[in-house]
Amino acid sequence: MRTPLVAANWKMHKTIPEARAYLERLLELVGREAGVEVVVIPSFTSLPAAAELLAGTPLGLGAQDAYPEPAGAYTGEVSVTQVADVGVHYVLCGHSERRNLFGEGDELVGRKVQAVVAHGITPILCVGETLDERRAGGVWKVVERQLERGVAGLNDNPRGLVIAYEPVWAIGTGVAAQPSDAQAMAARIRVWLRKRFGARGDRVRIQYGGSVNTDNAGGFLSLPDVDGALVGGASLDPDTFWAIARSAHR
Ligand code: 13P
């Protein structure tokens, strides 16, 4: 019922020529296979080249962030309107690196989600606890707060909303969550989504992210409430990323 969504978050990697070479290779690999939606999320600088290369192909395109104000004196920011102009299908909202390294709070993340939806683009709302929060035993409290505030500006129709559960301690550490823990959290998020959006909550896809690689991807992608993966480091090579995406075929 929910097509798995496997996305490559390149973070701050790749020049434009490197992005082109990657996408040309990935397009060779992907062919016409269906059953999994594959999305690439490059840096802003590579978005126009990527949009051109990916037009009319089965690969989707996302932006790593976007600012909710349509225009104005916000030096260094790129607006939702501007990424919509490039033709992205997805925007990451509230990635833990934005929250923890750049001080983004829940309120700003919520405004981003709202602006992205208003532009007909799908937000990938990232949630997840830090190691300290995990040690303090308040994991669900943290995730619930991020969910509540993240979708505060939406009505009862989540449209294309995607949730990415990324425990911060698992990001870039090589220590992924246990699949059973990822399933337990995804199931809890699903219950919350049903409460918030009614039956429509069942349409929302929930990704797992954090040290996903070719060895562990199959374990995550076969979980009943996990509908995809948000891949960082292991997505930087097109062959490796495709091997991960393929393991989502249901
Ligand atoms: P890694 O796959 O490198 O752990 O990063 C995960 C992530 O942050 C994806 O958004």
PDB file of C-alpha atoms and ligand atoms in Angstrom:
ATOM      1  CA  MET A   1       0.000   0.000   0.000  1.00  0.00           C
ATOM      2  CA  ARG A   2       2.921   2.350   0.735  1.00  0.00           C
ATOM      3  CA  THR A   3       5.675   2.377  -1.897  1.00  0.00           C
ATOM      4  CA  PRO A   4       9.039   2.329  -0.118  1.00  0.00           C
ATOM      5  CA  LEU A   5      11.021   5.541  -0.438  1.00  0.00           C
ATOM      6  CA  VAL A   6      14.797   5.285  -0.397  1.00  0.00           C
ATOM      7  CA  ALA A   7      16.596   8.623  -0.452  1.00  0.00           C
ATOM      8  CA  ALA A   8      20.251   9.616  -0.780  1.00  0.00           C
ATOM      9  CA  ASN A   9      21.121  12.584   1.441  1.00  0.00           C
ATOM     10  CA  TRP A  10      24.482  13.694   0.090  1.00  0.00           C
ATOM     11  CA  LYS A  11      24.846  16.332   2.810  1.00  0.00           C
ATOM     12  CA  MET A  12      27.723  18.729   1.959  1.00  0.00           C
ATOM     13  CA  HIS A  13      29.368  16.503  -0.647  1.00  0.00           C
ATOM     14  CA  LYS A  14      30.006  16.626  -4.408  1.00  0.00           C
ATOM     15  CA  THR A  15      30.784  19.301  -6.955  1.00  0.00           C
ATOM     16  CA  ILE A  16      28.515  19.751  -9.983  1.00  0.00           C
ATOM     17  CA  PRO A  17      30.648  17.489 -12.249  1.00  0.00           C
ATOM     18  CA  GLU A  18      30.713  14.843  -9.508  1.00  0.00           C
ATOM     19  CA  ALA A  19      26.950  15.104  -9.131  1.00  0.00           C
ATOM     20  CA  ARG A  20      26.459  14.657 -12.882  1.00  0.00           C
ATOM     21  CA  ALA A  21      28.728  11.601 -13.038  1.00  0.00           C
ATOM     22  CA  TYR A  22      26.914  10.035 -10.072  1.00  0.00           C
ATOM     23  CA  LEU A  23      23.460  10.619 -11.547  1.00  0.00           C
ATOM     24  CA  GLU A  24      24.440   9.317 -14.976  1.00  0.00           C
ATOM     25  CA  ARG A  25      25.649   6.102 -13.337  1.00  0.00           C
ATOM     26  CA  LEU A  26      22.579   5.792 -11.109  1.00  0.00           C
ATOM     27  CA  LEU A  27      20.284   6.262 -14.107  1.00  0.00           C
ATOM     28  CA  GLU A  28      22.071   3.371 -15.859  1.00  0.00           C
ATOM     29  CA  LEU A  29      21.486   1.164 -12.833  1.00  0.00           C
ATOM     30  CA  VAL A  30      17.885   2.065 -12.079  1.00  0.00           C
ATOM     31  CA  GLY A  31      16.513   1.196 -15.508  1.00  0.00           C
ATOM     32  CA  ARG A  32      12.778   0.662 -15.375  1.00  0.00           C
ATOM     33  CA  GLU A  33      12.512  -1.130 -12.060  1.00  0.00           C
ATOM     34  CA  ALA A  34       9.385  -0.292 -10.111  1.00  0.00           C
ATOM     35  CA  GLY A  35       8.321  -1.094  -6.577  1.00  0.00           C
ATOM     36  CA  VAL A  36      10.612   1.375  -4.871  1.00  0.00           C
ATOM     37  CA  GLU A  37      10.820   5.142  -5.186  1.00  0.00           C
ATOM     38  CA  VAL A  38      14.396   6.375  -5.363  1.00  0.00           C
ATOM     39  CA  VAL A  39      15.223   9.996  -4.549  1.00  0.00           C
ATOM     40  CA  VAL A  40      18.498  11.919  -4.630  1.00  0.00           C
ATOM     41  CA  ILE A  41      19.019  14.922  -2.354  1.00  0.00           C
ATOM     42  CA  PRO A  42      22.098  16.897  -3.499  1.00  0.00           C
ATOM     43  CA  SER A  43      23.501  20.211  -2.314  1.00  0.00           C
ATOM     44  CA  PHE A  44      21.763  23.365  -3.555  1.00  0.00           C
ATOM     45  CA  THR A  45      24.547  24.037  -6.066  1.00  0.00           C
ATOM     46  CA  SER A  46      23.896  20.761  -7.898  1.00  0.00           C
ATOM     47  CA  LEU A  47      20.094  20.995  -7.891  1.00  0.00           C
ATOM     48  CA  PRO A  48      19.644  22.674 -11.303  1.00  0.00           C
ATOM     49  CA  ALA A  49      21.980  20.206 -13.065  1.00  0.00           C
ATOM     50  CA  ALA A  50      20.297  17.312 -11.266  1.00  0.00           C
ATOM     51  CA  ALA A  51      16.812  18.558 -12.182  1.00  0.00           C
ATOM     52  CA  GLU A  52      17.836  18.676 -15.831  1.00  0.00           C
ATOM     53  CA  LEU A  53      19.363  15.190 -15.800  1.00  0.00           C
ATOM     54  CA  LEU A  54      16.508  13.584 -13.892  1.00  0.00           C
ATOM     55  CA  ALA A  55      13.582  15.149 -15.792  1.00  0.00           C
ATOM     56  CA  GLY A  56      11.426  12.391 -17.254  1.00  0.00           C
ATOM     57  CA  THR A  57      13.305   9.635 -15.375  1.00  0.00           C
ATOM     58  CA  PRO A  58      11.998   7.496 -12.499  1.00  0.00           C
ATOM     59  CA  LEU A  59      14.410   9.174 -10.059  1.00  0.00           C
ATOM     60  CA  GLY A  60      13.038  11.842  -7.728  1.00  0.00           C
ATOM     61  CA  LEU A  61      14.830  14.966  -6.557  1.00  0.00           C
ATOM     62  CA  GLY A  62      14.955  16.588  -3.142  1.00  0.00           C
ATOM     63  CA  ALA A  63      16.500  19.596  -1.392  1.00  0.00           C
ATOM     64  CA  GLN A  64      18.263  19.279   1.961  1.00  0.00           C
ATOM     65  CA  ASP A  65      16.537  22.295   3.453  1.00  0.00           C
ATOM     66  CA  ALA A  66      14.538  25.393   2.497  1.00  0.00           C
ATOM     67  CA  TYR A  67      13.549  28.600   4.255  1.00  0.00           C
ATOM     68  CA  PRO A  68       9.826  29.246   4.684  1.00  0.00           C
ATOM     69  CA  GLU A  69       9.732  32.977   3.824  1.00  0.00           C
ATOM     70  CA  PRO A  70       9.073  33.428   0.090  1.00  0.00           C
ATOM     71  CA  ALA A  71      11.728  36.150  -0.383  1.00  0.00           C
ATOM     72  CA  GLY A  72      13.553  38.797   1.591  1.00  0.00           C
ATOM     73  CA  ALA A  73      16.676  39.793   3.486  1.00  0.00           C
ATOM     74  CA  TYR A  74      17.801  36.326   4.644  1.00  0.00           C
ATOM     75  CA  THR A  75      21.423  36.186   3.521  1.00  0.00           C
ATOM     76  CA  GLY A  76      22.595  32.670   2.827  1.00  0.00           C
ATOM     77  CA  GLU A  77      19.148  31.085   2.861  1.00  0.00           C
ATOM     78  CA  VAL A  78      17.318  29.456  -0.054  1.00  0.00           C
ATOM     79  CA  SER A  79      13.520  29.683   0.002  1.00  0.00           C
ATOM     80  CA  VAL A  80      10.933  26.981  -0.549  1.00  0.00           C
ATOM     81  CA  THR A  81       9.778  29.079  -3.524  1.00  0.00           C
ATOM     82  CA  GLN A  82      13.289  28.860  -5.000  1.00  0.00           C
ATOM     83  CA  VAL A  83      13.663  25.101  -4.591  1.00  0.00           C
ATOM     84  CA  ALA A  84      10.140  24.682  -5.994  1.00  0.00           C
ATOM     85  CA  ASP A  85      11.332  26.703  -8.983  1.00  0.00           C
ATOM     86  CA  VAL A  86      14.124  24.142  -9.583  1.00  0.00           C
ATOM     87  CA  GLY A  87      11.506  21.403  -9.568  1.00  0.00           C
ATOM     88  CA  VAL A  88      12.257  19.375  -6.437  1.00  0.00           C
ATOM     89  CA  HIS A  89       9.710  16.801  -5.277  1.00  0.00           C
ATOM     90  CA  TYR A  90      10.925  16.567  -1.671  1.00  0.00           C
ATOM     91  CA  VAL A  91      12.474  18.829   0.967  1.00  0.00           C
ATOM     92  CA  LEU A  92      14.174  17.585   4.147  1.00  0.00           C
ATOM     93  CA  CYS A  93      12.823  19.510   7.146  1.00  0.00           C
ATOM     94  CA  GLY A  94      14.528  19.495  10.526  1.00  0.00           C
ATOM     95  CA  HIS A  95      17.424  17.152   9.782  1.00  0.00           C
ATOM     96  CA  SER A  96      19.287  16.607  13.054  1.00  0.00           C
ATOM     97  CA  GLU A  97      22.351  18.370  11.632  1.00  0.00           C
ATOM     98  CA  ARG A  98      20.213  21.465  11.042  1.00  0.00           C
ATOM     99  CA  ARG A  99      18.762  21.167  14.532  1.00  0.00           C
ATOM    100  CA  ASN A 100      22.010  20.434  16.387  1.00  0.00           C
ATOM    101  CA  LEU A 101      24.720  22.240  14.405  1.00  0.00           C
ATOM    102  CA  PHE A 102      22.687  25.239  13.241  1.00  0.00           C
ATOM    103  CA  GLY A 103      20.275  25.674  16.123  1.00  0.00           C
ATOM    104  CA  GLU A 104      16.995  25.066  14.301  1.00  0.00           C
ATOM    105  CA  GLY A 105      14.111  24.772  16.695  1.00  0.00           C
ATOM    106  CA  ASP A 106      10.825  22.920  16.388  1.00  0.00           C
ATOM    107  CA  GLU A 107       8.911  26.088  15.565  1.00  0.00           C
ATOM    108  CA  LEU A 108      11.062  26.876  12.502  1.00  0.00           C
ATOM    109  CA  VAL A 109      10.911  23.244  11.395  1.00  0.00           C
ATOM    110  CA  GLY A 110       7.112  23.411  11.589  1.00  0.00           C
ATOM    111  CA  ARG A 111       7.065  26.551   9.441  1.00  0.00           C
ATOM    112  CA  LYS A 112       9.268  24.809   6.888  1.00  0.00           C
ATOM    113  CA  VAL A 113       6.951  21.785   6.715  1.00  0.00           C
ATOM    114  CA  GLN A 114       3.944  24.082   6.278  1.00  0.00           C
ATOM    115  CA  ALA A 115       5.611  26.141   3.518  1.00  0.00           C
ATOM    116  CA  VAL A 116       6.792  23.023   1.685  1.00  0.00           C
ATOM    117  CA  VAL A 117       3.286  21.530   1.682  1.00  0.00           C
ATOM    118  CA  ALA A 118       1.828  24.875   0.566  1.00  0.00           C
ATOM    119  CA  HIS A 119       4.066  24.626  -2.518  1.00  0.00           C
ATOM    120  CA  GLY A 120       2.773  21.142  -3.356  1.00  0.00           C
ATOM    121  CA  ILE A 121       6.114  19.576  -2.397  1.00  0.00           C
ATOM    122  CA  THR A 122       6.501  16.659   0.001  1.00  0.00           C
ATOM    123  CA  PRO A 123       8.287  17.389   3.277  1.00  0.00           C
ATOM    124  CA  ILE A 124      10.477  14.695   4.816  1.00  0.00           C
ATOM    125  CA  LEU A 125      10.188  15.618   8.486  1.00  0.00           C
ATOM    126  CA  CYS A 126      13.236  14.287  10.347  1.00  0.00           C
ATOM    127  CA  VAL A 127      12.841  13.306  13.988  1.00  0.00           C
ATOM    128  CA  GLY A 128      15.074  11.467  16.424  1.00  0.00           C
ATOM    129  CA  GLU A 129      16.665  11.585  19.842  1.00  0.00           C
ATOM    130  CA  THR A 130      20.269  12.346  20.812  1.00  0.00           C
ATOM    131  CA  LEU A 131      22.363   9.952  22.892  1.00  0.00           C
ATOM    132  CA  ASP A 132      21.816  12.108  25.996  1.00  0.00           C
ATOM    133  CA  GLU A 133      18.071  12.090  25.464  1.00  0.00           C
ATOM    134  CA  ARG A 134      18.195   8.331  24.995  1.00  0.00           C
ATOM    135  CA  ARG A 135      20.220   7.871  28.191  1.00  0.00           C
ATOM    136  CA  ALA A 136      17.760  10.067  30.051  1.00  0.00           C
ATOM    137  CA  GLY A 137      15.029   7.661  28.964  1.00  0.00           C
ATOM    138  CA  GLY A 138      12.820  10.203  27.244  1.00  0.00           C
ATOM    139  CA  VAL A 139      13.013   8.978  23.670  1.00  0.00           C
ATOM    140  CA  TRP A 140       9.305   8.977  22.862  1.00  0.00           C
ATOM    141  CA  LYS A 141       8.743  12.349  24.547  1.00  0.00           C
ATOM    142  CA  VAL A 142      11.389  13.898  22.261  1.00  0.00           C
ATOM    143  CA  VAL A 143      10.073  12.284  19.098  1.00  0.00           C
ATOM    144  CA  GLU A 144       6.451  13.098  19.968  1.00  0.00           C
ATOM    145  CA  ARG A 145       7.331  16.768  20.528  1.00  0.00           C
ATOM    146  CA  GLN A 146       9.201  16.928  17.205  1.00  0.00           C
ATOM    147  CA  LEU A 147       6.237  15.321  15.425  1.00  0.00           C
ATOM    148  CA  GLU A 148       3.625  17.531  17.065  1.00  0.00           C
ATOM    149  CA  ARG A 149       5.449  20.776  16.401  1.00  0.00           C
ATOM    150  CA  GLY A 150       6.698  19.633  13.010  1.00  0.00           C
ATOM    151  CA  VAL A 151       3.182  19.173  11.627  1.00  0.00           C
ATOM    152  CA  ALA A 152       1.546  21.909  13.725  1.00  0.00           C
ATOM    153  CA  GLY A 153       0.806  23.985  10.606  1.00  0.00           C
ATOM    154  CA  LEU A 154      -0.920  21.172   8.696  1.00  0.00           C
ATOM    155  CA  ASN A 155      -4.634  20.445   8.712  1.00  0.00           C
ATOM    156  CA  ASP A 156      -5.925  16.886   9.001  1.00  0.00           C
ATOM    157  CA  ASN A 157      -4.688  15.968   5.530  1.00  0.00           C
ATOM    158  CA  PRO A 158      -1.013  14.994   5.623  1.00  0.00           C
ATOM    159  CA  ARG A 159      -0.889  14.850   1.782  1.00  0.00           C
ATOM    160  CA  GLY A 160       2.494  13.455   0.841  1.00  0.00           C
ATOM    161  CA  LEU A 161       4.108  13.841   4.278  1.00  0.00           C
ATOM    162  CA  VAL A 162       7.077  11.546   4.986  1.00  0.00           C
ATOM    163  CA  ILE A 163       8.588  11.015   8.436  1.00  0.00           C
ATOM    164  CA  ALA A 164      12.257  10.027   8.768  1.00  0.00           C
ATOM    165  CA  TYR A 165      13.156   8.525  12.131  1.00  0.00           C
ATOM    166  CA  GLU A 166      16.878   9.111  12.536  1.00  0.00           C
ATOM    167  CA  PRO A 167      18.273   8.486  16.011  1.00  0.00           C
ATOM    168  CA  VAL A 168      21.073  11.055  16.221  1.00  0.00           C
ATOM    169  CA  TRP A 169      23.523   8.611  17.865  1.00  0.00           C
ATOM    170  CA  ALA A 170      23.213   6.343  14.812  1.00  0.00           C
ATOM    171  CA  ILE A 171      24.026   9.031  12.227  1.00  0.00           C
ATOM    172  CA  GLY A 172      27.480   8.708  10.697  1.00  0.00           C
ATOM    173  CA  THR A 173      28.672   6.488  13.554  1.00  0.00           C
ATOM    174  CA  GLY A 174      28.487   3.064  11.919  1.00  0.00           C
ATOM    175  CA  VAL A 175      26.249   2.032  14.828  1.00  0.00           C
ATOM    176  CA  ALA A 176      22.765   1.589  13.401  1.00  0.00           C
ATOM    177  CA  ALA A 177      19.690   1.056  15.567  1.00  0.00           C
ATOM    178  CA  GLN A 178      18.549  -2.522  16.070  1.00  0.00           C
ATOM    179  CA  PRO A 179      15.845  -3.322  13.494  1.00  0.00           C
ATOM    180  CA  SER A 180      13.527  -4.285  16.374  1.00  0.00           C
ATOM    181  CA  ASP A 181      13.996  -0.806  17.929  1.00  0.00           C
ATOM    182  CA  ALA A 182      13.415   0.890  14.567  1.00  0.00           C
ATOM    183  CA  GLN A 183      10.221  -1.143  14.109  1.00  0.00           C
ATOM    184  CA  ALA A 184       9.014  -0.336  17.629  1.00  0.00           C
ATOM    185  CA  MET A 185       9.543   3.395  17.061  1.00  0.00           C
ATOM    186  CA  ALA A 186       7.965   3.308  13.595  1.00  0.00           C
ATOM    187  CA  ALA A 187       4.921   1.487  15.010  1.00  0.00           C
ATOM    188  CA  ARG A 188       4.594   4.115  17.728  1.00  0.00           C
ATOM    189  CA  ILE A 189       4.885   6.905  15.152  1.00  0.00           C
ATOM    190  CA  ARG A 190       2.196   5.135  13.099  1.00  0.00           C
ATOM    191  CA  VAL A 191      -0.193   5.118  16.062  1.00  0.00           C
ATOM    192  CA  TRP A 192       0.505   8.823  16.580  1.00  0.00           C
ATOM    193  CA  LEU A 193      -0.111   9.544  12.869  1.00  0.00           C
ATOM    194  CA  ARG A 194      -3.486   7.782  13.026  1.00  0.00           C
ATOM    195  CA  LYS A 195      -4.445   9.841  16.037  1.00  0.00           C
ATOM    196  CA  ARG A 196      -3.365  13.065  14.330  1.00  0.00           C
ATOM    197  CA  PHE A 197      -4.585  12.403  10.771  1.00  0.00           C
ATOM    198  CA  GLY A 198      -7.142   9.616  11.143  1.00  0.00           C
ATOM    199  CA  ALA A 199      -7.107   6.895   8.480  1.00  0.00           C
ATOM    200  CA  ARG A 200      -4.973   9.165   6.296  1.00  0.00           C
ATOM    201  CA  GLY A 201      -2.133   8.600   8.736  1.00  0.00           C
ATOM    202  CA  ASP A 202      -1.729   5.151   7.197  1.00  0.00           C
ATOM    203  CA  ARG A 203      -0.572   6.745   3.944  1.00  0.00           C
ATOM    204  CA  VAL A 204       2.365   8.529   5.563  1.00  0.00           C
ATOM    205  CA  ARG A 205       5.654   6.786   4.866  1.00  0.00           C
ATOM    206  CA  ILE A 206       8.127   6.332   7.713  1.00  0.00           C
ATOM    207  CA  GLN A 207      11.815   6.012   6.848  1.00  0.00           C
ATOM    208  CA  TYR A 208      14.638   4.818   9.050  1.00  0.00           C
ATOM    209  CA  GLY A 209      17.982   6.645   8.852  1.00  0.00           C
ATOM    210  CA  GLY A 210      21.303   6.241  10.643  1.00  0.00           C
ATOM    211  CA  SER A 211      24.256   4.156   9.417  1.00  0.00           C
ATOM    212  CA  VAL A 212      22.197   2.302   6.809  1.00  0.00           C
ATOM    213  CA  ASN A 213      24.514   0.261   4.578  1.00  0.00           C
ATOM    214  CA  THR A 214      24.338  -2.600   2.092  1.00  0.00           C
ATOM    215  CA  ASP A 215      24.592  -5.187   4.877  1.00  0.00           C
ATOM    216  CA  ASN A 216      21.827  -3.910   7.155  1.00  0.00           C
ATOM    217  CA  ALA A 217      19.431  -2.255   4.646  1.00  0.00           C
ATOM    218  CA  GLY A 218      17.432  -5.426   3.949  1.00  0.00           C
ATOM    219  CA  GLY A 219      16.759  -5.831   7.671  1.00  0.00           C
ATOM    220  CA  PHE A 220      15.293  -2.341   7.984  1.00  0.00           C
ATOM    221  CA  LEU A 221      13.421  -2.323   4.709  1.00  0.00           C
ATOM    222  CA  SER A 222      11.533  -5.526   5.453  1.00  0.00           C
ATOM    223  CA  LEU A 223      10.036  -4.163   8.702  1.00  0.00           C
ATOM    224  CA  PRO A 224       6.237  -3.748   8.579  1.00  0.00           C
ATOM    225  CA  ASP A 225       6.148  -0.082   9.622  1.00  0.00           C
ATOM    226  CA  VAL A 226       9.385   1.063   7.987  1.00  0.00           C
ATOM    227  CA  ASP A 227       8.690   2.273   4.456  1.00  0.00           C
ATOM    228  CA  GLY A 228      12.132   3.243   3.319  1.00  0.00           C
ATOM    229  CA  ALA A 229      15.508   4.607   4.297  1.00  0.00           C
ATOM    230  CA  LEU A 230      17.273   7.951   4.423  1.00  0.00           C
ATOM    231  CA  VAL A 231      20.888   7.163   3.626  1.00  0.00           C
ATOM    232  CA  GLY A 232      23.876   9.434   4.248  1.00  0.00           C
ATOM    233  CA  GLY A 233      27.444   8.149   3.899  1.00  0.00           C
ATOM    234  CA  ALA A 234      26.542   4.965   2.036  1.00  0.00           C
ATOM    235  CA  SER A 235      24.583   6.953  -0.556  1.00  0.00           C
ATOM    236  CA  LEU A 236      27.647   8.785  -1.890  1.00  0.00           C
ATOM    237  CA  ASP A 237      28.545   5.985  -4.289  1.00  0.00           C
ATOM    238  CA  PRO A 238      25.832   5.242  -6.878  1.00  0.00           C
ATOM    239  CA  ASP A 239      26.439   1.477  -6.999  1.00  0.00           C
ATOM    240  CA  THR A 240      26.314   1.169  -3.212  1.00  0.00           C
ATOM    241  CA  PHE A 241      23.217   3.368  -2.979  1.00  0.00           C
ATOM    242  CA  TRP A 242      21.455   1.363  -5.671  1.00  0.00           C
ATOM    243  CA  ALA A 243      22.291  -1.898  -3.862  1.00  0.00           C
ATOM    244  CA  ILE A 244      20.589  -0.425  -0.767  1.00  0.00           C
ATOM    245  CA  ALA A 245      17.566   0.849  -2.700  1.00  0.00           C
ATOM    246  CA  ARG A 246      17.087  -2.529  -4.370  1.00  0.00           C
ATOM    247  CA  SER A 247      16.731  -4.256  -1.042  1.00  0.00           C
ATOM    248  CA  ALA A 248      13.460  -2.322  -0.572  1.00  0.00           C
ATOM    249  CA  HIS A 249      11.700  -4.229  -3.372  1.00  0.00           C
ATOM    250  CA  ARG A 250       8.601  -5.742  -1.857  1.00  0.00           C
TER     251      ARG A 250
HETATM  252  P1  13P B   1      24.494   8.175   7.715  1.00  0.00           P
HETATM  253  O1  13P B   1      23.809   7.206   6.781  1.00  0.00           O
HETATM  254  O2  13P B   1      25.809   8.654   7.187  1.00  0.00           O
HETATM  255  O3  13P B   1      24.545   7.642   9.101  1.00  0.00           O
HETATM  256  O4  13P B   1      23.577   9.488   7.760  1.00  0.00           O
HETATM  257  C1  13P B   1      22.219   9.346   7.986  1.00  0.00           C
HETATM  258  C2  13P B   1      21.545  10.638   7.725  1.00  0.00           C
HETATM  259  O5  13P B   1      21.721  11.605   8.439  1.00  0.00           O
HETATM  260  C3  13P B   1      20.686  10.735   6.542  1.00  0.00           C
HETATM  261  O6  13P B   1      19.933  11.903   6.553  1.00  0.00           O
END
